[in-house]
Amino acid sequence: MIEENENLQVNEIESAREIAQTAQSLFRRGYSFGTAGNISVRVGERILVSPTNSSFEDLTEHSLSVVDLTGKFLEGPAPSKETHFHIALYEQRPEIRAVVHLHSTYATAVSCLPVTDPNDALPVFTPYFAMRIPCLPVVPYLRPGHRGLADSVRQAARLSPAMLLKNHGPITSGKTLREASALAEELEEQAKLYFLLRGSGEVLTSEQIAELRETSRS
Ligand SMILES: [Zn+2]
């Protein structure tokens, strides 16, 4: 049973509802399971984040933790032990308003493969992946909750709104929660394609990728 937080500010309630709906939707559709993953939204100088040992399945607008921009606990239940890398992303990219971290199966499987390019872990098979994810950096392994992860995540965030924690799982971020969540889903599907194709898929050429990224910018 998660402790309830009835102290959200008025301007945070809509974001809290959106977090709960997104988390439940990700759980229902198999992107999250058990107590895996965490999710946060920045509202002004405060960050609403899923609590430690919580499941996306039963997250509600009343069950969120609140921390400040330094990660200091403010109210509600104890925040996820992985909150420090959410903070690192908000620090590094001030435009970011939402962060989603999953242990989704296929993206996590990619994170367990030997690293051939630490700045880009997946080949590009489809246009929307190319347009939404400029590259997929791999953050070197540290145990979950290790403070050093925040530094590596900050570096990776300079390159891309999506990354993989080595042998752990994906992190995505966006200007809205919808954007961060859609990126997490896009990444999971691309990772699934990668394994379905077993090395026999034809990737987009660098010219095709450049054209897509150019067009999506304009
Ligand atoms: Zn994790």
CSV table of C-alpha atoms and ligand atoms in Angstrom, one decimal:
chain,number,residue,atom,x,y,z
A,1,MET,CA,0.0,0.0,0.0
A,2,ILE,CA,1.5,3.3,-1.1
A,3,GLU,CA,1.3,6.3,1.3
A,4,GLU,CA,-1.0,9.0,0.0
A,5,ASN,CA,0.1,12.5,-0.9
A,6,GLU,CA,-2.7,15.0,-0.5
A,7,ASN,CA,-0.4,18.1,-0.6
A,8,LEU,CA,0.0,18.6,-4.3
A,9,GLN,CA,-0.2,22.2,-5.4
A,10,VAL,CA,-3.2,23.1,-7.7
A,11,ASN,CA,-1.0,23.5,-10.8
A,12,GLU,CA,0.4,20.0,-10.2
A,13,ILE,CA,-2.8,18.0,-10.1
A,14,GLU,CA,-3.2,17.7,-13.9
A,15,SER,CA,0.4,16.6,-14.3
A,16,ALA,CA,-0.1,14.0,-11.5
A,17,ARG,CA,-3.2,12.6,-13.2
A,18,GLU,CA,-1.2,12.4,-16.5
A,19,ILE,CA,1.6,10.5,-14.8
A,20,ALA,CA,-0.9,8.0,-13.3
A,21,GLN,CA,-2.7,7.5,-16.7
A,22,THR,CA,0.6,7.1,-18.6
A,23,ALA,CA,2.1,4.7,-16.0
A,24,GLN,CA,-1.0,2.6,-16.0
A,25,SER,CA,-1.2,2.6,-19.8
A,26,LEU,CA,2.5,1.5,-20.1
A,27,PHE,CA,1.9,-1.2,-17.6
A,28,ARG,CA,-1.3,-2.5,-19.3
A,29,ARG,CA,0.5,-2.7,-22.6
A,30,GLY,CA,3.5,-4.6,-21.2
A,31,TYR,CA,6.1,-1.9,-21.2
A,32,SER,CA,6.4,-2.1,-17.4
A,33,PHE,CA,5.9,-5.0,-15.0
A,34,GLY,CA,6.3,-5.6,-11.3
A,35,THR,CA,7.9,-2.5,-9.7
A,36,ALA,CA,10.2,-1.9,-12.6
A,37,GLY,CA,10.7,1.6,-14.0
A,38,ASN,CA,10.0,5.1,-12.8
A,39,ILE,CA,8.5,8.3,-14.3
A,40,SER,CA,8.6,12.0,-13.4
A,41,VAL,CA,7.3,15.4,-14.5
A,42,ARG,CA,8.8,18.8,-13.7
A,43,VAL,CA,6.3,21.5,-12.7
A,44,GLY,CA,8.1,24.7,-12.1
A,45,GLU,CA,10.8,24.2,-9.4
A,46,ARG,CA,9.2,20.9,-8.3
A,47,ILE,CA,9.4,17.4,-9.7
A,48,LEU,CA,6.6,14.8,-9.3
A,49,VAL,CA,8.1,11.3,-9.3
A,50,SER,CA,6.9,7.8,-8.8
A,51,PRO,CA,7.7,6.5,-5.3
A,52,THR,CA,10.2,3.7,-4.5
A,53,ASN,CA,8.9,0.1,-4.7
A,54,SER,CA,5.8,1.2,-6.6
A,55,SER,CA,4.2,-0.4,-9.6
A,56,PHE,CA,3.1,1.5,-12.6
A,57,GLU,CA,-0.1,-0.6,-12.4
A,58,ASP,CA,-1.4,1.1,-9.2
A,59,LEU,CA,0.2,4.6,-9.5
A,60,THR,CA,-2.5,7.3,-8.8
A,61,GLU,CA,-2.4,11.1,-8.8
A,62,HIS,CA,-2.3,10.8,-4.9
A,63,SER,CA,0.6,8.4,-4.7
A,64,LEU,CA,3.5,10.6,-6.1
A,65,SER,CA,6.6,11.8,-4.3
A,66,VAL,CA,7.7,15.5,-4.7
A,67,VAL,CA,11.4,16.5,-4.8
A,68,ASP,CA,13.0,19.8,-5.6
A,69,LEU,CA,15.4,20.4,-8.5
A,70,THR,CA,18.4,19.3,-6.4
A,71,GLY,CA,16.6,16.0,-5.6
A,72,LYS,CA,15.8,17.0,-2.0
A,73,PHE,CA,12.7,15.2,-0.8
A,74,LEU,CA,9.7,17.5,-0.2
A,75,GLU,CA,6.6,15.5,0.4
A,76,GLY,CA,4.6,12.3,-0.2
A,77,PRO,CA,6.0,8.8,-0.1
A,78,ALA,CA,9.8,8.2,-0.4
A,79,PRO,CA,10.8,8.8,-4.1
A,80,SER,CA,12.3,6.2,-6.4
A,81,LYS,CA,15.9,5.4,-5.7
A,82,GLU,CA,16.6,6.3,-9.3
A,83,THR,CA,15.4,9.9,-8.9
A,84,HIS,CA,19.0,11.2,-9.1
A,85,PHE,CA,19.2,10.5,-12.9
A,86,HIS,CA,15.9,12.2,-13.5
A,87,ILE,CA,17.4,15.3,-11.7
A,88,ALA,CA,20.5,15.0,-13.9
A,89,LEU,CA,18.4,15.2,-17.0
A,90,TYR,CA,16.3,18.2,-15.8
A,91,GLU,CA,19.6,19.9,-14.9
A,92,GLN,CA,21.3,19.2,-18.3
A,93,ARG,CA,18.3,20.0,-20.5
A,94,PRO,CA,16.2,22.8,-19.0
A,95,GLU,CA,13.5,22.3,-21.7
A,96,ILE,CA,12.8,18.8,-20.5
A,97,ARG,CA,9.5,18.4,-18.6
A,98,ALA,CA,9.2,14.6,-18.4
A,99,VAL,CA,11.4,11.6,-17.9
A,100,VAL,CA,10.4,7.9,-18.4
A,101,HIS,CA,12.7,5.0,-17.3
A,102,LEU,CA,11.6,1.4,-18.1
A,103,HIS,CA,13.1,-2.1,-17.9
A,104,SER,CA,11.1,-2.9,-21.1
A,105,THR,CA,12.3,-6.3,-22.5
A,106,TYR,CA,13.8,-5.6,-25.9
A,107,ALA,CA,15.5,-2.3,-25.2
A,108,THR,CA,16.9,-3.9,-22.0
A,109,ALA,CA,18.1,-6.8,-24.1
A,110,VAL,CA,19.9,-4.4,-26.4
A,111,SER,CA,21.5,-2.9,-23.3
A,112,CYS,CA,23.0,-6.3,-22.4
A,113,LEU,CA,24.7,-6.8,-25.8
A,114,PRO,CA,28.4,-6.0,-26.2
A,115,VAL,CA,28.8,-2.3,-26.9
A,116,THR,CA,30.1,-1.7,-30.4
A,117,ASP,CA,29.3,2.1,-30.5
A,118,PRO,CA,28.9,3.7,-27.1
A,119,ASN,CA,27.2,6.7,-28.7
A,120,ASP,CA,24.7,4.7,-30.8
A,121,ALA,CA,23.5,1.2,-29.7
A,122,LEU,CA,20.9,0.5,-32.4
A,123,PRO,CA,20.8,0.4,-36.2
A,124,VAL,CA,18.1,2.5,-37.8
A,125,PHE,CA,15.5,0.5,-39.6
A,126,THR,CA,12.5,2.8,-39.8
A,127,PRO,CA,11.9,6.5,-40.6
A,128,TYR,CA,10.2,7.5,-37.3
A,129,PHE,CA,13.0,6.2,-35.2
A,130,ALA,CA,15.5,8.2,-37.2
A,131,MET,CA,13.4,11.4,-36.9
A,132,ARG,CA,12.7,11.1,-33.2
A,133,ILE,CA,16.0,9.6,-31.8
A,134,PRO,CA,19.2,11.2,-33.1
A,135,CYS,CA,21.4,8.5,-31.5
A,136,LEU,CA,21.2,6.0,-28.7
A,137,PRO,CA,24.1,6.4,-26.2
A,138,VAL,CA,24.9,3.6,-23.7
A,139,VAL,CA,25.6,4.7,-20.2
A,140,PRO,CA,28.3,2.4,-18.6
A,141,TYR,CA,27.0,0.0,-15.9
A,142,LEU,CA,26.7,1.1,-12.3
A,143,ARG,CA,24.3,-0.5,-9.8
A,144,PRO,CA,20.8,1.0,-9.7
A,145,GLY,CA,20.8,3.9,-7.3
A,146,HIS,CA,24.6,4.6,-7.7
A,147,ARG,CA,25.1,8.3,-7.6
A,148,GLY,CA,27.7,8.1,-10.4
A,149,LEU,CA,25.0,7.2,-12.9
A,150,ALA,CA,23.8,10.8,-12.8
A,151,ASP,CA,27.0,12.1,-14.2
A,152,SER,CA,27.0,9.6,-17.1
A,153,VAL,CA,23.3,10.3,-17.8
A,154,ARG,CA,24.0,14.0,-17.9
A,155,GLN,CA,26.7,13.4,-20.5
A,156,ALA,CA,24.5,11.2,-22.6
A,157,ALA,CA,21.7,13.7,-22.4
A,158,ARG,CA,23.9,16.2,-24.4
A,159,LEU,CA,23.6,13.8,-27.4
A,160,SER,CA,20.1,12.5,-27.3
A,161,PRO,CA,16.7,12.4,-25.5
A,162,ALA,CA,16.9,8.6,-25.4
A,163,MET,CA,19.7,6.4,-23.9
A,164,LEU,CA,20.3,2.9,-22.5
A,165,LEU,CA,21.7,2.2,-19.1
A,166,LYS,CA,24.0,-0.8,-19.7
A,167,ASN,CA,22.5,-4.1,-18.5
A,168,HIS,CA,19.6,-2.2,-17.0
A,169,GLY,CA,17.1,-0.4,-19.4
A,170,PRO,CA,16.1,2.7,-21.4
A,171,ILE,CA,15.6,6.3,-20.3
A,172,THR,CA,13.7,8.8,-22.5
A,173,SER,CA,12.8,12.4,-21.9
A,174,GLY,CA,10.7,15.1,-23.6
A,175,LYS,CA,9.1,18.5,-23.5
A,176,THR,CA,5.9,16.7,-22.5
A,177,LEU,CA,5.1,13.4,-20.8
A,178,ARG,CA,3.4,12.2,-24.0
A,179,GLU,CA,6.6,12.8,-25.9
A,180,ALA,CA,8.9,11.0,-23.4
A,181,SER,CA,6.5,8.1,-23.3
A,182,ALA,CA,6.1,7.9,-27.1
A,183,LEU,CA,9.9,7.8,-27.4
A,184,ALA,CA,10.2,4.9,-24.9
A,185,GLU,CA,7.6,3.0,-27.0
A,186,GLU,CA,9.4,3.8,-30.3
A,187,LEU,CA,12.7,2.7,-28.8
A,188,GLU,CA,11.2,-0.6,-27.5
A,189,GLU,CA,9.6,-1.4,-30.9
A,190,GLN,CA,12.9,-0.6,-32.8
A,191,ALA,CA,14.7,-2.9,-30.3
A,192,LYS,CA,12.1,-5.6,-31.0
A,193,LEU,CA,12.7,-5.3,-34.8
A,194,TYR,CA,16.4,-5.6,-34.2
A,195,PHE,CA,16.0,-9.0,-32.6
A,196,LEU,CA,13.2,-10.2,-35.0
A,197,LEU,CA,15.5,-9.4,-38.0
A,198,ARG,CA,18.4,-11.3,-36.4
A,199,GLY,CA,21.0,-9.3,-38.3
A,200,SER,CA,19.4,-9.8,-41.7
A,201,GLY,CA,17.5,-6.5,-41.9
A,202,GLU,CA,18.4,-3.7,-44.2
A,203,VAL,CA,19.0,-0.5,-42.4
A,204,LEU,CA,18.3,3.0,-43.7
A,205,THR,CA,21.4,4.5,-45.4
A,206,SER,CA,23.1,7.5,-43.9
A,207,GLU,CA,21.7,9.7,-46.8
A,208,GLN,CA,18.2,8.5,-46.0
A,209,ILE,CA,18.6,9.2,-42.3
A,210,ALA,CA,20.1,12.6,-43.0
A,211,GLU,CA,17.2,13.5,-45.3
A,212,LEU,CA,14.6,12.4,-42.6
A,213,ARG,CA,16.3,14.4,-39.9
A,214,GLU,CA,16.6,17.4,-42.1
A,215,THR,CA,12.9,17.3,-43.1
A,216,SER,CA,11.7,16.7,-39.5
A,217,ARG,CA,13.7,19.8,-38.4
A,218,SER,CA,12.1,22.1,-40.9
B,1,ZN,ZN,15.8,0.9,-13.4
